[in-house]
Coordinates of C-alpha atoms and ligand atoms in Angstrom, one line a residue:
Chain A
M26 CA 34.5 -40.8 -14.0
A27 CA 35.6 -38.3 -11.3
Q28 CA 33.1 -36.8 -9.5
I29 CA 34.5 -33.2 -10.2
E30 CA 36.3 -32.6 -13.3
L31 CA 38.1 -29.1 -14.1
K32 CA 38.9 -28.9 -17.9
D33 CA 41.5 -26.1 -19.0
V34 CA 39.9 -23.8 -16.4
S35 CA 41.4 -20.2 -16.5
K36 CA 40.2 -17.0 -14.9
V37 CA 41.1 -13.6 -16.0
Y38 CA 40.6 -10.6 -14.3
T39 CA 40.9 -7.2 -16.0
L40 CA 41.1 -4.1 -14.1
G41 CA 41.6 -1.1 -16.5
D42 CA 44.8 -1.9 -18.2
T43 CA 46.0 -4.7 -16.0
V44 CA 45.1 -8.1 -16.8
I45 CA 45.4 -10.7 -13.9
N46 CA 45.5 -14.5 -14.8
A47 CA 44.3 -15.6 -11.4
V48 CA 43.7 -19.0 -12.6
E49 CA 45.6 -20.5 -15.7
D50 CA 44.9 -23.6 -17.4
V51 CA 44.0 -25.8 -14.5
S52 CA 42.8 -29.3 -15.2
L53 CA 42.2 -31.5 -12.4
G54 CA 39.7 -34.5 -11.6
I55 CA 38.4 -35.3 -8.2
E56 CA 36.8 -38.5 -7.0
K57 CA 34.0 -38.7 -4.6
G58 CA 35.1 -38.6 -0.9
E59 CA 38.6 -37.3 -1.5
F60 CA 40.3 -34.9 0.7
I61 CA 42.4 -32.4 -1.2
S62 CA 44.3 -29.6 0.3
I63 CA 45.4 -26.7 -2.0
I64 CA 48.1 -24.4 -0.4
G65 CA 49.6 -21.3 -1.9
H66 CA 50.7 -17.8 -1.2
S67 CA 48.2 -15.3 -0.9
G68 CA 47.3 -14.1 -4.4
S69 CA 48.0 -17.2 -6.1
G70 CA 44.7 -17.9 -7.1
K71 CA 43.3 -20.2 -4.5
T72 CA 40.1 -18.6 -3.7
S73 CA 39.3 -17.8 -7.4
L74 CA 39.9 -21.6 -8.2
L75 CA 37.6 -22.7 -5.2
S76 CA 34.8 -20.3 -6.1
I77 CA 34.8 -21.6 -9.8
I78 CA 34.5 -25.1 -8.1
G79 CA 31.6 -23.8 -5.8
G80 CA 29.7 -22.5 -8.8
I81 CA 30.0 -18.9 -7.5
L82 CA 32.5 -17.5 -10.1
S83 CA 32.5 -18.3 -13.9
P84 CA 35.5 -19.3 -15.5
S85 CA 36.9 -16.9 -18.3
S86 CA 37.5 -20.4 -20.1
G87 CA 37.4 -24.0 -19.6
R88 CA 34.6 -26.2 -18.2
L89 CA 33.6 -27.4 -14.7
L90 CA 31.9 -30.9 -14.8
F91 CA 30.1 -32.2 -11.7
G92 CA 28.9 -35.6 -12.2
G93 CA 29.2 -35.2 -15.9
T94 CA 27.2 -31.9 -15.9
D95 CA 28.7 -28.9 -17.4
I96 CA 27.7 -26.6 -14.5
Y97 CA 28.4 -23.2 -16.1
A98 CA 26.1 -24.2 -19.0
L99 CA 23.4 -24.5 -16.5
D100 CA 20.8 -21.7 -16.6
E101 CA 20.4 -19.4 -13.3
T102 CA 18.0 -21.9 -11.7
G103 CA 20.3 -25.1 -12.3
L104 CA 23.3 -22.9 -11.2
A105 CA 21.6 -22.0 -8.1
A106 CA 20.5 -25.5 -7.2
Y107 CA 24.1 -26.7 -7.5
R108 CA 25.2 -24.3 -5.0
A109 CA 22.4 -24.9 -2.7
D110 CA 22.4 -28.8 -2.9
S111 CA 25.6 -30.0 -4.0
V112 CA 28.1 -27.6 -2.5
G113 CA 28.8 -26.7 1.1
Y114 CA 31.1 -23.4 0.9
I115 CA 32.9 -21.9 3.8
F116 CA 34.0 -18.5 3.1
Q117 CA 37.3 -17.0 3.6
F118 CA 35.8 -13.9 5.1
A119 CA 32.8 -13.6 7.5
S120 CA 29.8 -14.4 5.8
L121 CA 26.8 -14.6 8.3
L122 CA 23.7 -12.6 7.9
P123 CA 23.9 -10.1 10.6
V124 CA 20.2 -9.8 11.2
L125 CA 19.6 -13.5 11.9
T126 CA 20.5 -15.7 14.9
A127 CA 23.1 -18.3 14.9
K128 CA 20.2 -20.9 14.4
E129 CA 18.5 -18.9 11.6
N130 CA 21.8 -18.5 9.8
L131 CA 21.9 -22.1 9.8
L132 CA 18.4 -22.5 8.4
L133 CA 19.0 -20.0 5.7
P134 CA 20.6 -22.4 3.1
T135 CA 17.4 -25.0 3.6
I136 CA 15.3 -22.3 2.1
F137 CA 17.0 -22.5 -1.0
S138 CA 17.4 -26.2 -1.0
S139 CA 15.2 -28.1 -3.2
Q140 CA 14.5 -30.9 -0.8
R141 CA 13.8 -28.7 2.3
P142 CA 13.9 -31.2 5.0
S143 CA 11.1 -31.1 7.5
N144 CA 13.5 -31.5 10.5
S145 CA 15.7 -28.6 9.8
G146 CA 15.0 -27.0 13.1
K147 CA 16.4 -29.9 15.1
K148 CA 19.2 -30.5 12.7
A149 CA 20.4 -26.9 12.9
E150 CA 20.6 -27.3 17.0
E151 CA 22.4 -30.6 16.6
Y152 CA 24.8 -29.0 14.1
L153 CA 25.5 -26.1 16.5
D154 CA 26.0 -28.4 19.4
M155 CA 28.6 -30.3 17.2
V156 CA 30.5 -27.1 16.7
G157 CA 30.3 -26.5 20.4
L158 CA 28.0 -23.5 20.2
K159 CA 24.9 -25.1 21.7
D160 CA 24.3 -22.1 24.2
K161 CA 24.5 -19.6 21.1
I162 CA 21.4 -20.8 19.3
N163 CA 19.7 -17.5 19.8
A164 CA 22.8 -15.1 19.6
Y165 CA 23.3 -12.7 16.8
P166 CA 26.6 -12.5 14.7
A167 CA 27.6 -9.3 16.4
Q168 CA 27.5 -11.2 19.7
L169 CA 29.9 -13.5 18.8
S170 CA 33.5 -13.9 18.4
G171 CA 35.4 -14.1 15.0
G172 CA 35.9 -17.8 15.6
Q173 CA 32.5 -18.6 16.8
Q174 CA 31.1 -17.0 13.9
R175 CA 33.3 -19.2 11.7
R176 CA 32.3 -22.4 13.4
I177 CA 28.6 -21.3 12.6
A178 CA 29.6 -20.7 8.9
I179 CA 31.0 -24.2 8.7
A180 CA 27.7 -25.6 10.3
R181 CA 25.8 -23.7 7.8
A182 CA 27.6 -25.3 5.1
L183 CA 26.7 -28.8 6.1
M184 CA 23.1 -27.9 6.6
N185 CA 21.9 -29.2 3.1
D186 CA 24.0 -32.6 3.2
P187 CA 26.4 -31.4 0.4
E188 CA 28.3 -33.9 -1.8
I189 CA 31.1 -31.6 -1.8
L190 CA 32.5 -29.3 1.1
L191 CA 34.6 -26.3 0.1
A192 CA 36.5 -24.6 2.8
D193 CA 38.6 -21.4 2.1
E194 CA 41.2 -20.9 5.0
P195 CA 38.3 -22.0 7.5
T196 CA 40.7 -21.6 10.5
G197 CA 42.1 -18.3 10.0
D198 CA 40.8 -16.4 12.8
L199 CA 40.9 -19.1 15.3
D200 CA 43.1 -19.9 18.2
E201 CA 45.4 -22.9 17.8
E202 CA 43.2 -25.3 20.1
T203 CA 40.0 -24.5 18.2
E204 CA 41.7 -24.7 15.0
A205 CA 42.9 -28.3 15.7
D206 CA 39.1 -29.0 16.9
V207 CA 37.6 -27.6 13.7
M208 CA 40.1 -29.4 11.6
D209 CA 39.3 -32.6 13.2
F210 CA 35.6 -32.1 12.8
L211 CA 35.9 -31.3 9.0
K212 CA 38.1 -34.5 8.6
R213 CA 35.5 -36.5 10.3
I214 CA 32.8 -35.3 8.4
N215 CA 34.8 -36.0 5.3
S216 CA 35.6 -39.6 6.3
E217 CA 32.3 -40.4 8.2
K218 CA 30.1 -38.9 5.5
G219 CA 32.2 -39.6 2.5
I220 CA 31.8 -35.9 1.5
T221 CA 34.5 -34.7 -0.9
F222 CA 36.4 -32.0 0.9
I223 CA 38.6 -29.3 -0.6
L224 CA 40.7 -27.4 1.9
V225 CA 42.2 -24.1 0.8
T226 CA 45.0 -23.1 3.4
H227 CA 48.5 -21.3 3.5
S228 CA 49.5 -23.6 6.2
S229 CA 51.2 -27.0 5.1
E230 CA 50.5 -28.1 8.7
L231 CA 46.8 -28.0 8.1
A232 CA 47.3 -29.7 4.6
R233 CA 48.5 -32.6 6.2
G234 CA 46.1 -35.9 6.3
A235 CA 45.1 -34.9 2.8
T236 CA 44.5 -37.6 0.1
R237 CA 46.1 -35.2 -2.4
R238 CA 48.0 -31.9 -2.0
I239 CA 48.1 -29.1 -4.5
R240 CA 50.2 -26.1 -4.5
M241 CA 49.2 -22.9 -6.4
T242 CA 51.5 -20.6 -7.8
Q243 CA 50.6 -17.5 -9.9
G244 CA 47.4 -19.3 -11.2
R245 CA 48.9 -22.6 -12.0
I246 CA 48.7 -25.7 -9.8
E247 CA 51.1 -28.7 -9.1
E248 CA 50.5 -31.9 -7.3
I249 CA 52.8 -32.3 -4.6
G250 CA 51.7 -35.7 -3.3
S251 CA 50.0 -36.8 -0.1
Chain B
M13 CA 6.9 -19.1 12.9
K14 CA 8.6 -21.3 10.5
F15 CA 11.7 -19.9 9.3
S16 CA 11.1 -18.4 5.8
I17 CA 12.3 -15.8 3.4
F18 CA 9.3 -13.7 4.8
K19 CA 11.1 -13.7 8.4
V20 CA 14.4 -12.6 6.8
A21 CA 12.3 -9.6 5.3
L22 CA 10.8 -8.7 8.3
R23 CA 14.1 -8.7 10.2
N24 CA 15.7 -6.4 7.4
L25 CA 12.7 -4.1 8.0
K26 CA 13.4 -4.1 11.7
R27 CA 17.1 -3.7 11.5
N28 CA 16.7 -0.2 10.4
A29 CA 13.4 0.8 12.4
F30 CA 14.0 4.4 11.9
R31 CA 14.2 4.2 8.0
T32 CA 11.3 2.0 7.9
A33 CA 9.5 4.5 10.2
V34 CA 10.2 7.4 7.8
L35 CA 9.0 5.6 4.7
V36 CA 6.1 4.4 6.4
F37 CA 5.4 7.9 7.6
S38 CA 5.8 9.6 4.0
I39 CA 3.8 7.0 2.4
G40 CA 1.2 7.4 5.1
L41 CA 1.0 10.9 4.6
L42 CA 0.5 10.6 0.8
V43 CA -2.4 8.1 1.4
S44 CA -3.9 10.3 4.0
I45 CA -4.0 13.1 1.6
L46 CA -5.3 10.8 -1.0
V47 CA -8.0 9.5 1.3
F48 CA -9.0 12.7 2.8
G49 CA -9.1 14.5 -0.8
S50 CA -11.3 11.6 -2.4
S51 CA -13.4 11.6 0.6
F52 CA -14.2 15.1 0.3
I53 CA -14.7 15.2 -3.6
L54 CA -16.7 12.0 -3.3
S55 CA -19.0 13.0 -0.4
V56 CA -19.9 16.4 -1.9
G57 CA -20.5 14.8 -5.2
S58 CA -22.7 11.9 -4.2
S59 CA -24.5 14.1 -1.8
L60 CA -25.5 16.4 -4.8
E61 CA -26.6 13.4 -6.6
R62 CA -28.6 11.8 -3.7
A63 CA -30.3 15.2 -3.2
S64 CA -31.4 15.7 -6.6
A65 CA -32.5 12.2 -6.8
R66 CA -34.4 12.5 -3.6
L67 CA -36.2 15.7 -4.8
G68 CA -37.9 13.4 -7.3
A69 CA -38.8 15.9 -10.2
D70 CA -37.3 16.0 -13.6
I71 CA -37.4 20.0 -13.9
L72 CA -37.5 22.7 -11.5
V73 CA -39.0 25.8 -12.5
V74 CA -37.8 28.9 -10.5
P75 CA -38.2 32.9 -11.1
V76 CA -36.0 34.1 -13.9
G77 CA -32.5 34.6 -12.3
A78 CA -33.1 32.5 -9.3
R79 CA -31.4 29.5 -10.3
E80 CA -28.7 29.8 -8.0
Y81 CA -30.7 30.7 -5.1
A82 CA -32.9 27.6 -5.6
E83 CA -29.8 25.4 -5.9
E84 CA -28.5 26.8 -2.4
M85 CA -31.9 26.3 -1.0
L86 CA -32.4 22.8 -2.1
L87 CA -28.9 21.4 -2.0
E88 CA -27.2 23.4 0.7
T89 CA -28.5 24.3 4.1
K90 CA -28.8 27.8 2.9
V91 CA -32.1 29.9 3.6
K92 CA -33.0 31.9 0.5
T93 CA -36.3 33.4 -0.8
F94 CA -37.5 34.1 -4.3
Y95 CA -41.0 34.5 -5.6
M96 CA -43.0 34.3 -8.7
D97 CA -46.6 34.6 -9.5
K98 CA -48.8 31.6 -9.0
G99 CA -50.6 32.2 -12.1
L100 CA -47.5 30.9 -14.2
M101 CA -48.2 27.4 -12.9
D102 CA -50.9 27.0 -15.4
R103 CA -48.9 28.2 -18.3
V104 CA -46.1 25.6 -17.2
G105 CA -48.9 23.0 -17.0
Q106 CA -49.9 23.4 -20.5
V107 CA -46.5 22.8 -22.1
E108 CA -46.5 19.5 -23.7
G109 CA -45.0 16.5 -22.0
V110 CA -45.7 18.0 -18.5
T111 CA -47.7 15.5 -16.5
E112 CA -47.3 16.5 -12.9
I113 CA -46.6 19.9 -11.4
T114 CA -46.5 21.1 -7.7
Y115 CA -45.1 24.2 -6.0
Q116 CA -43.5 25.4 -2.8
T117 CA -43.3 28.6 -1.2
Y118 CA -40.2 29.4 0.8
L119 CA -40.5 31.8 3.8
E120 CA -37.6 32.8 5.9
T121 CA -38.5 33.5 9.6
I122 CA -36.6 35.2 12.5
W123 CA -37.7 32.9 15.2
G124 CA -40.6 34.1 17.1
V125 CA -39.9 32.6 20.5
C126 CA -36.5 32.9 21.2
C127 CA -33.7 35.2 19.5
D128 CA -30.7 33.1 19.3
V129 CA -31.7 30.4 17.0
P130 CA -30.7 31.0 13.4
P131 CA -33.1 32.1 10.9
A132 CA -35.1 29.1 9.9
K133 CA -36.4 28.1 6.5
V134 CA -39.9 27.4 6.1
V135 CA -41.5 25.4 3.4
A136 CA -45.3 25.6 2.4
F137 CA -46.1 23.0 0.0
D138 CA -49.3 22.4 -1.6
Q139 CA -50.7 19.0 -0.2
D140 CA -53.2 18.3 -3.1
T141 CA -50.6 18.3 -5.9
D142 CA -47.4 17.5 -4.0
F143 CA -45.0 14.7 -4.9
I144 CA -42.0 15.9 -3.0
V145 CA -42.9 16.0 0.5
R146 CA -45.5 13.3 0.6
P147 CA -43.5 10.2 0.6
W148 CA -41.2 11.9 3.4
L149 CA -44.6 12.6 5.4
K150 CA -45.8 9.2 4.9
E151 CA -42.6 7.6 6.5
A152 CA -42.6 10.0 9.5
L153 CA -46.2 10.7 10.2
G154 CA -48.3 8.2 8.5
R155 CA -50.8 10.7 7.5
E156 CA -51.4 14.2 6.1
L157 CA -50.3 17.5 7.6
K158 CA -53.3 19.6 8.8
K159 CA -53.7 23.3 8.8
G160 CA -52.1 24.6 12.0
E161 CA -49.5 21.7 12.0
A162 CA -45.9 21.8 11.1
I163 CA -43.4 19.0 10.7
L164 CA -39.6 19.6 11.2
G165 CA -36.9 18.3 8.6
H166 CA -34.3 15.9 10.2
T167 CA -31.8 18.7 11.1
A168 CA -34.1 21.4 11.9
Y169 CA -35.1 19.2 14.8
T170 CA -31.6 19.5 16.3
D171 CA -30.4 22.9 14.8
L172 CA -33.4 24.7 16.0
D173 CA -33.0 23.4 19.6
L174 CA -36.8 22.4 19.2
L175 CA -36.6 19.3 21.3
E176 CA -38.8 20.1 24.1
V177 CA -41.0 22.4 22.1
D178 CA -44.2 20.8 20.9
S179 CA -45.8 23.9 19.6
S180 CA -44.2 27.1 18.1
V181 CA -45.3 30.6 16.7
L182 CA -44.2 31.3 12.9
F183 CA -44.9 34.7 11.6
G184 CA -47.4 35.3 14.6
A185 CA -49.4 32.2 13.7
K186 CA -49.4 29.4 16.0
F187 CA -48.2 25.7 15.0
D188 CA -48.4 22.3 16.5
I189 CA -45.3 20.6 15.8
V190 CA -46.2 17.3 15.1
G191 CA -43.2 15.3 14.2
V192 CA -39.7 15.0 12.7
L193 CA -39.0 13.7 9.0
E194 CA -36.4 11.3 8.2
E195 CA -33.1 12.6 6.9
T196 CA -33.4 12.9 3.1
G197 CA -29.8 14.4 2.3
T198 CA -31.4 17.4 0.5
G199 CA -31.4 21.1 1.6
L200 CA -34.8 20.9 2.9
D201 CA -33.4 18.9 5.8
N202 CA -33.1 21.8 8.1
A203 CA -36.6 23.3 7.2
I204 CA -40.1 23.5 8.9
F205 CA -42.7 22.2 6.7
I206 CA -46.2 23.6 6.7
T207 CA -49.0 23.3 4.1
D208 CA -50.0 25.9 1.7
A209 CA -53.5 26.3 3.7
N210 CA -51.7 28.2 6.2
I211 CA -50.3 30.9 3.8
D212 CA -53.3 33.2 3.7
K213 CA -53.2 33.4 7.5
I214 CA -49.6 34.3 7.7
I215 CA -49.9 37.1 5.0
E216 CA -52.9 38.3 7.1
K217 CA -50.7 38.7 10.0
G218 CA -48.3 40.6 8.1
K219 CA -45.1 39.2 9.6
S220 CA -43.6 37.9 6.4
R221 CA -42.6 39.5 3.2
L222 CA -44.9 37.4 1.2
K223 CA -47.7 38.5 -0.8
P224 CA -50.6 36.7 -1.9
N225 CA -50.6 34.5 -4.8
Q226 CA -46.7 34.1 -4.7
I227 CA -44.8 30.9 -5.0
S228 CA -41.1 30.1 -4.9
L229 CA -40.5 27.0 -7.1
M230 CA -42.3 24.5 -9.3
F231 CA -41.4 21.0 -9.4
V232 CA -42.4 19.2 -12.8
K233 CA -42.5 15.6 -13.9
V234 CA -42.6 14.9 -17.4
K235 CA -44.5 11.9 -19.3
E236 CA -42.4 8.8 -18.8
G237 CA -39.9 8.0 -21.4
L238 CA -39.7 11.4 -22.6
D239 CA -36.4 13.4 -22.7
P240 CA -37.1 16.2 -19.9
Y241 CA -34.3 18.3 -21.7
P242 CA -36.2 19.8 -24.6
I243 CA -39.4 19.9 -22.5
G244 CA -37.5 22.1 -20.2
A245 CA -36.1 24.3 -23.0
K246 CA -39.7 24.7 -24.5
I247 CA -40.9 25.9 -20.9
E248 CA -38.3 28.3 -20.6
S249 CA -39.1 29.8 -24.3
E250 CA -42.8 29.6 -23.5
V251 CA -42.9 31.2 -20.2
V252 CA -40.3 33.9 -20.2
E253 CA -40.7 34.7 -16.6
V254 CA -39.3 31.6 -15.5
D255 CA -35.9 29.6 -15.4
V256 CA -35.5 26.0 -15.6
I257 CA -33.2 23.6 -13.7
Q258 CA -32.9 20.1 -15.3
R259 CA -32.3 17.3 -12.6
S260 CA -29.2 16.2 -14.3
E261 CA -27.9 20.0 -14.3
M262 CA -28.8 20.5 -10.7
G263 CA -25.8 21.7 -8.4
E264 CA -23.8 22.8 -11.6
S265 CA -22.0 25.7 -9.9
I266 CA -21.1 23.4 -7.1
I267 CA -19.8 20.8 -9.5
A268 CA -17.7 23.5 -11.2
T269 CA -16.2 24.3 -8.0
L270 CA -15.7 20.7 -7.2
K271 CA -13.8 20.0 -10.5
D272 CA -11.4 23.0 -9.6
I273 CA -10.8 21.5 -6.0
N274 CA -10.3 18.2 -7.8
R275 CA -7.6 19.4 -10.0
I276 CA -5.9 21.4 -7.2
F277 CA -6.1 18.0 -5.3
L278 CA -4.7 16.0 -8.2
I279 CA -1.8 18.3 -8.7
T280 CA -1.1 17.7 -4.9
I281 CA -1.4 14.2 -5.2
V282 CA 0.9 13.9 -8.1
L283 CA 3.4 16.0 -6.5
A284 CA 3.4 14.2 -3.4
S285 CA 3.6 10.8 -5.2
V286 CA 6.6 12.0 -7.0
L287 CA 8.1 13.0 -3.7
S288 CA 7.3 9.8 -2.1
M289 CA 8.5 7.6 -5.1
F290 CA 11.7 9.6 -4.9
L291 CA 12.0 8.9 -1.3
T292 CA 11.3 5.2 -1.8
W293 CA 13.9 5.3 -4.4
T294 CA 16.6 6.8 -2.6
I295 CA 16.0 4.6 0.5
F296 CA 15.9 1.5 -1.5
T297 CA 19.2 2.4 -3.5
A298 CA 20.9 2.9 -0.1
I299 CA 19.6 -0.4 1.1
V300 CA 20.7 -2.3 -2.0
N301 CA 24.3 -0.8 -1.6
E302 CA 24.3 -1.5 2.1
R303 CA 23.2 -5.1 1.5
A304 CA 25.0 -6.1 -1.6
R305 CA 27.3 -8.1 0.2
E306 CA 24.6 -10.0 2.2
V307 CA 22.6 -10.7 -1.0
G308 CA 26.0 -11.9 -2.6
I309 CA 26.3 -14.3 0.2
M310 CA 22.9 -15.6 -0.1
R311 CA 23.3 -16.1 -3.7
A312 CA 26.6 -17.8 -3.1
I313 CA 24.7 -20.4 -0.9
G314 CA 22.2 -21.2 -3.3
A315 CA 19.6 -18.4 -3.2
K316 CA 18.0 -18.0 -6.6
G317 CA 17.2 -14.6 -8.2
S318 CA 13.7 -15.2 -7.3
H319 CA 14.6 -15.7 -3.5
I320 CA 16.2 -12.2 -3.4
V321 CA 13.7 -10.5 -5.5
G322 CA 10.8 -11.9 -3.3
M323 CA 12.5 -11.1 -0.1
F324 CA 12.8 -7.5 -1.4
M325 CA 9.2 -7.5 -2.8
I326 CA 8.1 -8.7 0.7
E327 CA 9.9 -5.7 2.3
V328 CA 8.6 -3.2 -0.4
F329 CA 5.0 -4.4 0.1
L330 CA 5.1 -4.6 3.8
L331 CA 6.5 -0.8 3.7
G332 CA 3.8 0.1 1.4
F333 CA 1.1 -1.8 3.3
M334 CA 1.8 -0.4 6.6
G335 CA 2.4 2.9 5.1
S336 CA -1.0 2.8 3.5
V337 CA -2.8 1.4 6.6
F338 CA -1.5 4.5 8.5
G339 CA -2.7 6.7 5.9
I340 CA -6.0 5.3 5.5
A341 CA -6.6 5.7 9.2
L342 CA -5.4 9.1 9.3
G343 CA -7.3 10.1 6.2
N344 CA -10.3 9.0 7.3
Y345 CA -10.0 10.4 10.8
L346 CA -9.4 13.6 9.0
S347 CA -12.2 13.7 6.8
L348 CA -14.6 12.5 9.7
T349 CA -13.3 15.2 11.8
L350 CA -12.5 18.1 9.5
S351 CA -16.2 18.1 8.0
E352 CA -17.2 20.8 10.1
V353 CA -14.3 23.2 9.1
F354 CA -15.3 23.0 5.4
T355 CA -18.4 25.1 4.3
L356 CA -19.0 22.9 1.5
L357 CA -19.1 19.8 3.5
R358 CA -21.3 21.3 6.4
D359 CA -23.7 23.1 4.1
M360 CA -24.3 19.9 2.2
A361 CA -24.4 17.6 5.2
A362 CA -22.1 15.3 3.1
T363 CA -21.1 12.0 4.1
L364 CA -19.9 9.0 2.8
T365 CA -21.6 5.5 2.6
L366 CA -19.4 2.7 4.2
V367 CA -18.9 1.2 0.7
E368 CA -17.8 4.5 -0.4
R369 CA -15.1 4.7 2.4
I370 CA -14.1 1.1 1.6
E371 CA -13.6 2.1 -1.9
V372 CA -11.7 5.3 -1.1
S373 CA -9.6 3.2 1.5
L374 CA -8.7 0.4 -1.1
L375 CA -7.7 3.3 -3.6
G376 CA -5.5 4.7 -0.9
L377 CA -4.0 1.0 -0.5
A378 CA -3.4 0.6 -4.0
V379 CA -1.6 3.9 -4.6
G380 CA 0.4 3.6 -1.4
V381 CA 1.7 0.1 -2.3
G382 CA 2.3 1.1 -5.7
I383 CA 4.3 4.0 -5.2
C384 CA 6.4 2.0 -3.1
V385 CA 6.8 -0.7 -5.8
V386 CA 7.5 1.8 -8.5
G387 CA 10.2 3.6 -6.4
A388 CA 11.8 0.3 -5.6
L389 CA 11.7 -1.1 -8.9
S390 CA 15.1 0.1 -10.2
S391 CA 16.6 -1.2 -7.0
I392 CA 14.9 -4.6 -7.4
I393 CA 16.2 -5.1 -10.9
R394 CA 19.6 -4.3 -9.7
I395 CA 19.5 -6.4 -6.8
K396 CA 18.5 -9.3 -9.0
R397 CA 21.5 -9.0 -11.3
L398 CA 23.8 -9.1 -8.2
E399 CA 26.5 -11.7 -8.6
P400 CA 27.7 -14.1 -6.0
L401 CA 31.3 -13.8 -4.9
T402 CA 32.1 -10.4 -6.5
V403 CA 31.0 -9.0 -3.2
L404 CA 32.6 -11.7 -1.1
K405 CA 35.7 -9.6 -0.4
E406 CA 36.6 -8.7 3.2
V407 CA 34.4 -5.9 4.4
Ligands
ADP519 N1 37.4 -9.4 -8.2 C1 38.6 -9.5 -8.8 N2 38.7 -8.4 -9.3 C2 40.0 -8.3 -10.0 N3 41.1 -9.0 -9.4 C3 40.8 -10.0 -8.6 C4 39.5 -10.1 -8.0 N4 39.6 -11.1 -7.0 C5 40.8 -11.5 -7.0 N5 41.7 -10.7 -7.9 C6 42.9 -11.1 -8.0 O1 43.3 -12.3 -8.6 C7 44.7 -12.9 -7.9 C8 44.2 -14.2 -7.1 O2 43.3 -13.9 -6.0 P1 42.7 -15.0 -5.1 O3 41.9 -15.8 -5.9 O4 41.8 -14.2 -3.9 O5 43.9 -15.5 -4.4 P2 44.0 -16.2 -2.9 O6 42.9 -16.7 -2.6 O7 45.1 -17.1 -3.2 O8 44.7 -14.9 -2.1 C9 44.9 -11.6 -7.1 O9 46.1 -11.0 -7.7 C10 43.8 -10.9 -6.8 O10 44.0 -9.7 -6.7
MG520 MG1 42.0 -16.3 -0.7

C-alpha cells in the first residue's frame, strides 16, 4: 500500500458565476521516501493539489489516504494532528509569524505536536545552523531578507520530524547560489531521513533528480517520467 | 520562559502596545468607577448598620417630629438639639414589653475657652439606667464617670483640638477631661460625654437653652424574643408626644438617598460597560482581521482550534486583568482620597473594612475581565472558524 493515495481528487472554486476546476480528477499513489516533483504553469493547480495533500484544503470530491486513513474524514482534531505531526509544509509565500524570533518561529509547530520533544530548543538551534542562519537566532522576520525567511520556514517544516515534506516553490525568492544550497539540503533530508518529498516548482531544472516527475496542466496531472 | 502559546499571546499584546494601552485604560476607567461607586455605597450603608448596632437599643423614642434630627445626631456628625419632658419616660416605661429604658440629653455648646473650635455636642447620660455609654466607658476608662468629669468621643479628641487640655469649661461649669473613648462609628464619636448629675448646675449657670426636666431621647430595650416593631407602634399610640425609631429603620432618609445614588451609579456603570464592551469588540474585530493570515498559517502548520482560541483568550484575559488591576488601584485610591469631598462620607466617618475592600476589588476584577471576554466573544468565535490556506495568499 502506498503511503499517500489520492483517489479521484477534484477541487472546484466558485467565484460568483465563474467555476474554476483547479484540480481535476487526480489519482496518484506515492510511496514512502519518494521524491516527486510537480511542474506546471502558474494557475495550473499545483498549490491547490499540494494543499490537499497537506491537509489544509479539503477537496470538492475524492479522497486522500495517508497510511490508509481517509484524512478528510477525520474530525478537526485528527486533521490538525495530521498537519502537525505527519506533514512539513513549506508555503509558497512568506509564512513566518512577525512577532516571533527565528528560533521561536521554529518552536511554534512543536507546541501543536502531540509528541512535544523536550530538547526542541536545542533542535531549533541545530536546524537554524543547518540552513546557515545560526547568527540570526534572535532576529525577527522583518530583520531578515526574503531568502533568509524562506530558509527559516524550511527549517520550521522539519521541526516535528514529518513523514512527508511538501515544498511549494521553496526557492522562489532565493538567488541562484542559495537556491542550489537549499535544494541540496532538501534532497539530503529526503535521502538521509527517508522523508517523502514533494516539490512544486515551475523550473524543470529544479525538478531534476526527482524519482518521479509530474506535469500539471489545468488541474490535470500527467507523469513525465524521471 | 519555556516557549508556549502564552508567550505568543504576550508578544501579540506587545506588538501593538498603544492599542493594548487604550484597552487597558478604558477597562481601567470602568473598573475604577465601579470600585469607587461600590466603595461609596457600601461604606455609607455598612457604617449606618454598624452605628445602629453599636447603639444597642431596639427602639429610640424622640419628641414628636424630631426623628430626622435624632438620626442626624446619632448617625452623622451633626449637632442637633431637641427636647421633651422627662416625665414621658414613666409612660413609655409602662408600655408592655419594654424592659430597659434610659435617656440622654443633648446640648450644643459654643466652646467657652476658644472661639474658633466648632460648636460641640455634649451628651448628658443617666449613669444609673444607661446601657449605651457604659460599655464604651468600661473600655476606655474602666470606671464610672463622676460629677464634674467629662470624657471625649473618639473624634472630638482630634476635631476639637483638645490634645493638650485636661480641663475645660462647658456652659460656664468647669469639667475635668478624664479620657477619650474608642471609636464607635456612630455620630456620637464627636461628642463630649458628661453625666446627668451635672445638668442642674448647667441650668443654674444659665448658659444653655436647656430647661429643667428636659431630655432629648430615650433608648428602649424590649423583652428578649419579642418583635420590637409592634411595641414601638404601641409606644407611639399610647404616648402621643413622642415618635419612635425602630433600630431596623434607623437612617431611613440616608438609605433613601443612598438608593438614588445607587441607581445613578448603576446607570453610569451600565453605560460605561456598554461603551467598554463596544470598544473591546471594535478592537478585537480589527485584531482578528489583521491576524487572519497569521492564524491561517498557525492552523496550516497544525494548530487546533483550541490553540487559537486559547491564545486569544489569554490575550483577552490579560487585557481584562491588567485593566482591572489598574482600575482597582485607581478606584481604591479615589475612594480613599475623595472621602473628604463627599459630605455623606465625611459626616458618617464612613470607611470600609479590609474584607469589604477586597470584595469590592474582586467585583471590579470580575466585571473588568467579564467585559473584555464578552466584548471579544464574537471575534473569538470568528477566529475559531478561520480555515487554513484560504488566507495563505500573497500579502
Ligand atoms: N481560494 C481560491 N478561490 C478561487 N480561486 C482560486 C483560489 N485559489 C486558487 N484559485 C484558482 O485556482 C487555480 C489554481 O490555482 P493554484 O492552485 O494556486 O495554481 P498554481 O499554484 O499552479 O499557480 C487558479 O486559476 C487560481 O486562480
Ligand atoms: Mg502556486
